[in-house]
């Protein structure tokens, strides 16, 4: 369980990234965070594995306040939270297999990984993870030989190999075409349901959020302006999140909402 209690984050230059966030995310939920550019979506997600550190409040992950974490505790936190990024973050010149085995890093330690001393179990876990996202035939290809959608599937396989309790995906489909975006979202949802991994995904668009999310959190200006199931999203929600009406979008021909 993840609990934000009065969490605020002010960046060193004075920008307020998060303002008094109070929210609880239960185990197994599939939550999508939506909001305009600058709303605080990445700040929210990155706080959970301490890529950024909130400046006040408390943030409990499995009942421990992670804002006090250092050293070993931080490493443990990052092993149990798998990250997926917009730009995949693969080592381009390495093979798909090596990239996926990197998911074991937090478990096996750096020395063994540098020496490629992965166990049979790690290797079969890597292969099974690739199979689950249907990309096992690329196992010996270099990562940069793959399309964007294929690279994102490899990055999902890497996260599976990590065996995390939480998956945090920051704009995982922002660089992909619509059908490929849906494919990636479908894999994330399937893994959430099959493995019960709590998943938090940032997206710009509420329509895609509504297709996949159990729960949508709308952010604007560092604050939560909507929190509920897709069925509760209305035109008013759209206005609260995007600061303008969905009808205006129609008038200008559905221009980019970001
Ligand atoms: N390292 C930083 N230093 C200073 N300000 C920052 C930093 N990172 C983000 N911000 C600011 O904090 C606010 C929230 O940014 P954040 O990146 O969380 O938004 P976002 O919703 O993820 O936006 P996008 O959709 O563009 O990714 C913005 O005003 C942004 O400019
Ligand atoms: Mg962002």
PDB file of N, CA, C and O and ligand atoms in Angstrom, residues 9-18 33-46 52 86 170-171 202-204 219 221-222 258, ligand 1:
ATOM      1  N   UNK A   9       6.085  19.018  -2.401  1.00  0.00           N
ATOM      2  CA  UNK A   9       7.465  19.019  -2.895  1.00  0.00           C
ATOM      3  C   UNK A   9       7.728  20.355  -3.558  1.00  0.00           C
ATOM      4  O   UNK A   9       7.027  20.753  -4.486  1.00  0.00           O
ATOM      5  N   UNK A  10       8.713  21.063  -3.013  1.00  0.00           N
ATOM      6  CA  UNK A  10       9.146  22.322  -3.612  1.00  0.00           C
ATOM      7  C   UNK A  10      10.542  22.086  -4.173  1.00  0.00           C
ATOM      8  O   UNK A  10      11.446  21.657  -3.444  1.00  0.00           O
ATOM      9  N   UNK A  11      10.694  22.293  -5.477  1.00  0.00           N
ATOM     10  CA  UNK A  11      12.018  22.114  -6.093  1.00  0.00           C
ATOM     11  C   UNK A  11      12.942  23.241  -5.645  1.00  0.00           C
ATOM     12  O   UNK A  11      12.477  24.312  -5.250  1.00  0.00           O
ATOM     13  N   UNK A  12      14.265  23.006  -5.711  1.00  0.00           N
ATOM     14  CA  UNK A  12      15.216  24.019  -5.230  1.00  0.00           C
ATOM     15  C   UNK A  12      15.008  25.410  -5.846  1.00  0.00           C
ATOM     16  O   UNK A  12      15.273  26.424  -5.202  1.00  0.00           O
ATOM     17  N   UNK A  13      14.481  25.471  -7.078  1.00  0.00           N
ATOM     18  CA  UNK A  13      14.257  26.792  -7.698  1.00  0.00           C
ATOM     19  C   UNK A  13      12.933  27.431  -7.271  1.00  0.00           C
ATOM     20  O   UNK A  13      12.535  28.452  -7.805  1.00  0.00           O
ATOM     21  N   UNK A  14      12.240  26.769  -6.323  1.00  0.00           N
ATOM     22  CA  UNK A  14      11.001  27.355  -5.798  1.00  0.00           C
ATOM     23  C   UNK A  14       9.736  26.836  -6.455  1.00  0.00           C
ATOM     24  O   UNK A  14       8.633  27.122  -5.969  1.00  0.00           O
ATOM     25  N   UNK A  15       9.861  26.075  -7.542  1.00  0.00           N
ATOM     26  CA  UNK A  15       8.651  25.530  -8.192  1.00  0.00           C
ATOM     27  C   UNK A  15       7.999  24.500  -7.289  1.00  0.00           C
ATOM     28  O   UNK A  15       8.670  23.597  -6.774  1.00  0.00           O
ATOM     29  N   UNK A  16       6.686  24.647  -7.116  1.00  0.00           N
ATOM     30  CA  UNK A  16       5.980  23.662  -6.294  1.00  0.00           C
ATOM     31  C   UNK A  16       5.514  22.509  -7.181  1.00  0.00           C
ATOM     32  O   UNK A  16       4.605  22.661  -7.998  1.00  0.00           O
ATOM     33  N   UNK A  17       6.141  21.355  -7.016  1.00  0.00           N
ATOM     34  CA  UNK A  17       5.814  20.181  -7.835  1.00  0.00           C
ATOM     35  C   UNK A  17       4.585  19.453  -7.320  1.00  0.00           C
ATOM     36  O   UNK A  17       3.757  18.990  -8.098  1.00  0.00           O
ATOM     37  N   UNK A  18       4.463  19.354  -5.989  1.00  0.00           N
ATOM     38  CA  UNK A  18       3.301  18.709  -5.366  1.00  0.00           C
ATOM     39  C   UNK A  18       2.812  19.595  -4.230  1.00  0.00           C
ATOM     40  O   UNK A  18       3.608  20.184  -3.496  1.00  0.00           O
ATOM     41  N   UNK A  33      -2.641   8.287 -13.795  1.00  0.00           N
ATOM     42  CA  UNK A  33      -2.580   9.706 -13.441  1.00  0.00           C
ATOM     43  C   UNK A  33      -2.651  10.505 -14.739  1.00  0.00           C
ATOM     44  O   UNK A  33      -1.841  10.271 -15.639  1.00  0.00           O
ATOM     45  N   UNK A  34      -3.587  11.414 -14.824  1.00  0.00           N
ATOM     46  CA  UNK A  34      -3.668  12.247 -16.022  1.00  0.00           C
ATOM     47  C   UNK A  34      -3.522  13.718 -15.653  1.00  0.00           C
ATOM     48  O   UNK A  34      -3.823  14.125 -14.529  1.00  0.00           O
ATOM     49  N   UNK A  35      -3.085  14.486 -16.618  1.00  0.00           N
ATOM     50  CA  UNK A  35      -2.947  15.921 -16.389  1.00  0.00           C
ATOM     51  C   UNK A  35      -2.104  16.537 -17.481  1.00  0.00           C
ATOM     52  O   UNK A  35      -1.410  15.837 -18.225  1.00  0.00           O
ATOM     53  N   UNK A  36      -2.179  17.857 -17.561  1.00  0.00           N
ATOM     54  CA  UNK A  36      -1.395  18.586 -18.550  1.00  0.00           C
ATOM     55  C   UNK A  36       0.087  18.498 -18.244  1.00  0.00           C
ATOM     56  O   UNK A  36       0.479  18.149 -17.126  1.00  0.00           O
ATOM     57  N   UNK A  37       0.889  18.881 -19.213  1.00  0.00           N
ATOM     58  CA  UNK A  37       2.316  19.005 -18.993  1.00  0.00           C
ATOM     59  C   UNK A  37       2.557  19.966 -17.822  1.00  0.00           C
ATOM     60  O   UNK A  37       1.938  21.036 -17.758  1.00  0.00           O
ATOM     61  N   UNK A  38       3.391  19.563 -16.886  1.00  0.00           N
ATOM     62  CA  UNK A  38       3.686  20.407 -15.729  1.00  0.00           C
ATOM     63  C   UNK A  38       2.730  20.227 -14.561  1.00  0.00           C
ATOM     64  O   UNK A  38       2.883  20.869 -13.522  1.00  0.00           O
ATOM     65  N   UNK A  39       1.746  19.334 -14.694  1.00  0.00           N
ATOM     66  CA  UNK A  39       0.743  19.149 -13.630  1.00  0.00           C
ATOM     67  C   UNK A  39       1.335  18.509 -12.374  1.00  0.00           C
ATOM     68  O   UNK A  39       0.781  18.645 -11.282  1.00  0.00           O
ATOM     69  N   UNK A  40       2.449  17.766 -12.548  1.00  0.00           N
ATOM     70  CA  UNK A  40       3.061  17.111 -11.388  1.00  0.00           C
ATOM     71  C   UNK A  40       3.015  15.595 -11.452  1.00  0.00           C
ATOM     72  O   UNK A  40       3.355  14.916 -10.472  1.00  0.00           O
ATOM     73  N   UNK A  41       2.641  15.050 -12.589  1.00  0.00           N
ATOM     74  CA  UNK A  41       2.514  13.586 -12.720  1.00  0.00           C
ATOM     75  C   UNK A  41       3.840  12.870 -12.481  1.00  0.00           C
ATOM     76  O   UNK A  41       3.902  11.904 -11.718  1.00  0.00           O
ATOM     77  N   UNK A  42       4.902  13.355 -13.133  1.00  0.00           N
ATOM     78  CA  UNK A  42       6.204  12.691 -12.943  1.00  0.00           C
ATOM     79  C   UNK A  42       6.705  12.887 -11.524  1.00  0.00           C
ATOM     80  O   UNK A  42       7.268  11.962 -10.926  1.00  0.00           O
ATOM     81  N   UNK A  43       6.491  14.068 -10.991  1.00  0.00           N
ATOM     82  CA  UNK A  43       6.930  14.338  -9.614  1.00  0.00           C
ATOM     83  C   UNK A  43       6.245  13.365  -8.653  1.00  0.00           C
ATOM     84  O   UNK A  43       6.882  12.811  -7.743  1.00  0.00           O
ATOM     85  N   UNK A  44       4.964  13.129  -8.879  1.00  0.00           N
ATOM     86  CA  UNK A  44       4.192  12.198  -8.039  1.00  0.00           C
ATOM     87  C   UNK A  44       4.801  10.795  -8.119  1.00  0.00           C
ATOM     88  O   UNK A  44       5.149  10.179  -7.112  1.00  0.00           O
ATOM     89  N   UNK A  45       4.966  10.309  -9.355  1.00  0.00           N
ATOM     90  CA  UNK A  45       5.448   8.940  -9.551  1.00  0.00           C
ATOM     91  C   UNK A  45       6.897   8.779  -9.050  1.00  0.00           C
ATOM     92  O   UNK A  45       7.238   7.790  -8.409  1.00  0.00           O
ATOM     93  N   UNK A  46       7.719   9.798  -9.320  1.00  0.00           N
ATOM     94  CA  UNK A  46       9.132   9.705  -8.944  1.00  0.00           C
ATOM     95  C   UNK A  46       9.341   9.822  -7.438  1.00  0.00           C
ATOM     96  O   UNK A  46      10.377   9.388  -6.922  1.00  0.00           O
ATOM     97  N   UNK A  52      12.872  11.651  -6.735  1.00  0.00           N
ATOM     98  CA  UNK A  52      12.812  12.997  -6.160  1.00  0.00           C
ATOM     99  C   UNK A  52      12.313  12.838  -4.726  1.00  0.00           C
ATOM    100  O   UNK A  52      11.683  11.834  -4.399  1.00  0.00           O
ATOM    101  N   UNK A  86       9.252   6.692 -20.776  1.00  0.00           N
ATOM    102  CA  UNK A  86       8.837   7.037 -22.137  1.00  0.00           C
ATOM    103  C   UNK A  86       9.874   6.589 -23.169  1.00  0.00           C
ATOM    104  O   UNK A  86       9.517   6.117 -24.246  1.00  0.00           O
ATOM    105  N   UNK A 170       6.078   6.012 -16.356  1.00  0.00           N
ATOM    106  CA  UNK A 170       5.971   7.452 -16.617  1.00  0.00           C
ATOM    107  C   UNK A 170       5.845   7.701 -18.117  1.00  0.00           C
ATOM    108  O   UNK A 170       6.833   7.631 -18.833  1.00  0.00           O
ATOM    109  N   UNK A 171       4.648   7.947 -18.581  1.00  0.00           N
ATOM    110  CA  UNK A 171       4.362   8.183 -20.009  1.00  0.00           C
ATOM    111  C   UNK A 171       4.887   7.042 -20.877  1.00  0.00           C
ATOM    112  O   UNK A 171       5.623   7.272 -21.840  1.00  0.00           O
ATOM    113  N   UNK A 202       1.386   7.154 -15.791  1.00  0.00           N
ATOM    114  CA  UNK A 202       1.114   8.540 -16.170  1.00  0.00           C
ATOM    115  C   UNK A 202       0.756   8.613 -17.641  1.00  0.00           C
ATOM    116  O   UNK A 202       1.464   8.053 -18.479  1.00  0.00           O
ATOM    117  N   UNK A 203      -0.304   9.331 -17.932  1.00  0.00           N
ATOM    118  CA  UNK A 203      -0.697   9.530 -19.336  1.00  0.00           C
ATOM    119  C   UNK A 203      -1.164  10.971 -19.504  1.00  0.00           C
ATOM    120  O   UNK A 203      -1.631  11.596 -18.554  1.00  0.00           O
ATOM    121  N   UNK A 204      -1.068  11.484 -20.720  1.00  0.00           N
ATOM    122  CA  UNK A 204      -1.622  12.818 -20.980  1.00  0.00           C
ATOM    123  C   UNK A 204      -3.123  12.777 -21.225  1.00  0.00           C
ATOM    124  O   UNK A 204      -3.835  13.714 -20.903  1.00  0.00           O
ATOM    125  N   UNK A 219      -4.521  15.393 -12.106  1.00  0.00           N
ATOM    126  CA  UNK A 219      -3.684  16.384 -11.426  1.00  0.00           C
ATOM    127  C   UNK A 219      -3.663  17.685 -12.208  1.00  0.00           C
ATOM    128  O   UNK A 219      -3.748  17.697 -13.431  1.00  0.00           O
ATOM    129  N   UNK A 221      -1.590  21.605 -11.525  1.00  0.00           N
ATOM    130  CA  UNK A 221      -0.846  22.517 -10.659  1.00  0.00           C
ATOM    131  C   UNK A 221      -0.353  21.869  -9.374  1.00  0.00           C
ATOM    132  O   UNK A 221      -0.337  22.500  -8.322  1.00  0.00           O
ATOM    133  N   UNK A 222       0.064  20.597  -9.453  1.00  0.00           N
ATOM    134  CA  UNK A 222       0.624  19.929  -8.280  1.00  0.00           C
ATOM    135  C   UNK A 222      -0.422  19.393  -7.312  1.00  0.00           C
ATOM    136  O   UNK A 222      -0.088  18.859  -6.257  1.00  0.00           O
ATOM    137  N   UNK A 258      -2.109  18.358 -24.949  1.00  0.00           N
ATOM    138  CA  UNK A 258      -0.993  18.593 -24.030  1.00  0.00           C
ATOM    139  C   UNK A 258      -0.531  20.017 -24.172  1.00  0.00           C
ATOM    140  O   UNK A 258       0.416  20.413 -24.560  1.00  0.00           O
TER     141      UNK A 258
HETATM  142  N1  LIG B   1      14.061  19.200 -11.411  1.00  0.00           N
HETATM  143  C1  LIG B   1      13.182  20.194 -11.414  1.00  0.00           C
HETATM  144  N2  LIG B   1      13.527  21.424 -10.975  1.00  0.00           N
HETATM  145  C2  LIG B   1      12.635  22.427 -10.951  1.00  0.00           C
HETATM  146  N3  LIG B   1      11.358  22.319 -11.323  1.00  0.00           N
HETATM  147  C3  LIG B   1      10.941  21.122 -11.778  1.00  0.00           C
HETATM  148  C4  LIG B   1      11.828  19.996 -11.846  1.00  0.00           C
HETATM  149  N4  LIG B   1      11.137  18.943 -12.346  1.00  0.00           N
HETATM  150  C5  LIG B   1       9.881  19.384 -12.564  1.00  0.00           C
HETATM  151  N5  LIG B   1       9.759  20.691 -12.218  1.00  0.00           N
HETATM  152  C6  LIG B   1       8.541  21.515 -12.275  1.00  0.00           C
HETATM  153  O1  LIG B   1       7.555  20.904 -11.441  1.00  0.00           O
HETATM  154  C7  LIG B   1       6.268  20.963 -12.053  1.00  0.00           C
HETATM  155  C8  LIG B   1       5.731  19.559 -12.236  1.00  0.00           C
HETATM  156  O2  LIG B   1       6.549  18.887 -13.178  1.00  0.00           O
HETATM  157  P1  LIG B   1       6.355  17.376 -13.607  1.00  0.00           P
HETATM  158  O3  LIG B   1       7.527  17.003 -14.407  1.00  0.00           O
HETATM  159  O4  LIG B   1       6.047  16.573 -12.413  1.00  0.00           O
HETATM  160  O5  LIG B   1       5.046  17.489 -14.526  1.00  0.00           O
HETATM  161  P2  LIG B   1       4.378  16.410 -15.479  1.00  0.00           P
HETATM  162  O6  LIG B   1       2.919  16.399 -15.137  1.00  0.00           O
HETATM  163  O7  LIG B   1       5.099  15.117 -15.385  1.00  0.00           O
HETATM  164  O8  LIG B   1       4.581  17.057 -16.929  1.00  0.00           O
HETATM  165  P3  LIG B   1       4.818  16.342 -18.360  1.00  0.00           P
HETATM  166  O9  LIG B   1       3.479  15.892 -18.808  1.00  0.00           O
HETATM  167  O10 LIG B   1       5.360  17.446 -19.217  1.00  0.00           O
HETATM  168  O11 LIG B   1       5.792  15.232 -18.170  1.00  0.00           O
HETATM  169  C9  LIG B   1       6.466  21.729 -13.365  1.00  0.00           C
HETATM  170  O12 LIG B   1       6.169  23.082 -13.125  1.00  0.00           O
HETATM  171  C10 LIG B   1       7.930  21.556 -13.668  1.00  0.00           C
HETATM  172  O13 LIG B   1       8.430  22.621 -14.425  1.00  0.00           O
END
